[in-house]
Amino acid sequence: MSVLLYYISSHGFGHAARSVAILKYLAHDHRLIIRSMVPEWFFRLNLGDGFEYCPASFDCGCVQIDAAHIDWPATFRAYRELEAVHRDQLASEVAFIKSRGVDC
């Protein structure tokens, strides 16, 4: 059985909710590892126990002024800051992937 590592944005639950349908299908043929800051309970509630949950943050989503408007300058600043962190963490993420025997 192959090992699939699935990264999910934690900017709201929408990405996770849509990913659950995909993950349910993939769980039949793959060992699943989920990387997200969406709370683990959300995935346990919707997928049961057929996956490994490894919390991690990989994006900041959009910084919003309100429910309908994006603060673009703040969003770009947040991504620049996150990019610097990711550059420093790249080697450890590669090591994580290798340690779990990830195929895809």
Short mmCIF file of C-alpha atoms in Angstrom, two decimals:
data_model
loop_
_atom_site.label_atom_id
_atom_site.label_comp_id
_atom_site.label_asym_id
_atom_site.label_seq_id
_atom_site.Cartn_x
_atom_site.Cartn_y
_atom_site.Cartn_z
CA MET A 1 0.00 0.00 0.00
CA SER A 2 1.44 3.37 -0.96
CA VAL A 3 1.79 6.28 1.46
CA LEU A 4 0.08 9.53 0.47
CA LEU A 5 0.90 12.78 2.24
CA TYR A 6 -1.95 15.29 1.86
CA TYR A 7 -1.41 18.96 2.72
CA ILE A 8 -4.53 21.00 3.50
CA SER A 9 -4.82 24.75 3.99
CA SER A 10 -6.14 25.65 7.39
CA HIS A 11 -7.62 28.97 6.29
CA GLY A 12 -11.16 28.12 7.35
CA PHE A 13 -12.64 24.64 7.14
CA GLY A 14 -13.72 24.84 3.49
CA HIS A 15 -10.54 23.32 2.06
CA ALA A 16 -10.66 20.53 4.64
CA ALA A 17 -14.35 19.83 4.05
CA ARG A 18 -13.79 19.45 0.30
CA SER A 19 -10.66 17.38 0.88
CA VAL A 20 -12.57 14.89 3.05
CA ALA A 21 -14.43 13.58 -0.01
CA ILE A 22 -11.14 13.05 -1.83
CA LEU A 23 -9.49 11.47 1.20
CA LYS A 24 -12.37 9.03 1.70
CA TYR A 25 -11.80 7.77 -1.83
CA LEU A 26 -8.01 7.64 -1.49
CA ALA A 27 -8.13 5.85 1.87
CA HIS A 28 -9.12 2.62 0.12
CA ASP A 29 -5.79 2.32 -1.67
CA HIS A 30 -3.35 4.43 0.34
CA ARG A 31 -2.03 4.94 3.83
CA LEU A 32 -2.89 8.59 4.46
CA ILE A 33 -0.92 11.25 6.30
CA ILE A 34 -2.63 14.61 6.73
CA ARG A 35 -0.58 17.79 7.30
CA SER A 36 -2.73 20.73 8.34
CA MET A 37 -3.56 23.02 11.21
CA VAL A 38 -7.25 22.17 10.83
CA PRO A 39 -7.99 20.46 14.16
CA GLU A 40 -7.52 16.70 14.19
CA TRP A 41 -11.07 16.19 15.55
CA PHE A 42 -12.47 17.50 12.25
CA PHE A 43 -10.77 14.70 10.31
CA ARG A 44 -11.56 12.03 12.93
CA LEU A 45 -15.22 13.04 12.83
CA ASN A 46 -15.34 12.82 9.03
CA LEU A 47 -12.82 10.07 8.22
CA GLY A 48 -12.64 7.85 11.29
CA ASP A 49 -9.22 6.49 12.21
CA GLY A 50 -7.75 5.54 8.83
CA PHE A 51 -5.02 8.20 8.72
CA GLU A 52 -2.09 9.74 10.55
CA TYR A 53 -2.49 13.39 11.57
CA CYS A 54 0.65 15.53 11.69
CA PRO A 55 -0.16 19.19 12.37
CA ALA A 56 1.82 21.79 10.45
CA SER A 57 1.25 25.23 8.99
CA PHE A 58 2.08 25.88 5.35
CA ASP A 59 0.03 28.91 4.39
CA CYS A 60 -1.64 31.89 5.96
CA GLY A 61 -4.66 32.07 3.68
CA CYS A 62 -5.86 35.60 3.08
CA VAL A 63 -5.76 38.30 5.71
CA GLN A 64 -9.27 39.66 5.67
CA ILE A 65 -10.59 43.09 6.57
CA ASP A 66 -14.03 41.53 6.99
CA ALA A 67 -15.91 38.51 5.61
CA ALA A 68 -15.95 39.90 2.06
CA HIS A 69 -12.74 41.93 1.69
CA ILE A 70 -9.08 40.93 1.57
CA ASP A 71 -6.31 43.09 2.95
CA TRP A 72 -3.85 42.50 0.09
CA PRO A 73 -0.82 44.31 1.57
CA ALA A 74 -1.20 42.42 4.87
CA THR A 75 -1.69 39.13 3.00
CA PHE A 76 1.49 39.63 0.96
CA ARG A 77 3.44 40.57 4.11
CA ALA A 78 2.19 37.42 5.86
CA TYR A 79 3.25 35.24 2.92
CA ARG A 80 6.71 36.84 2.79
CA GLU A 81 7.17 36.12 6.49
CA LEU A 82 5.94 32.55 6.05
CA GLU A 83 8.22 32.02 3.06
CA ALA A 84 11.25 32.89 5.19
CA VAL A 85 10.18 30.36 7.82
CA HIS A 86 9.59 27.68 5.18
CA ARG A 87 13.02 28.23 3.65
CA ASP A 88 14.52 27.43 7.05
CA GLN A 89 12.25 24.40 7.54
CA LEU A 90 12.63 22.81 4.10
CA ALA A 91 15.28 20.30 5.19
CA SER A 92 13.20 19.16 8.16
CA GLU A 93 10.10 18.73 5.97
CA VAL A 94 12.09 16.62 3.51
CA ALA A 95 13.33 14.52 6.44
CA PHE A 96 9.73 14.14 7.68
CA ILE A 97 8.61 12.93 4.24
CA LYS A 98 11.46 10.44 3.99
CA SER A 99 10.92 9.17 7.55
CA ARG A 100 7.28 8.32 6.75
CA GLY A 101 8.13 6.54 3.46
CA VAL A 102 5.88 8.89 1.48
CA ASP A 103 5.28 7.84 -2.14
CA CYS A 104 3.16 10.81 -3.20
#
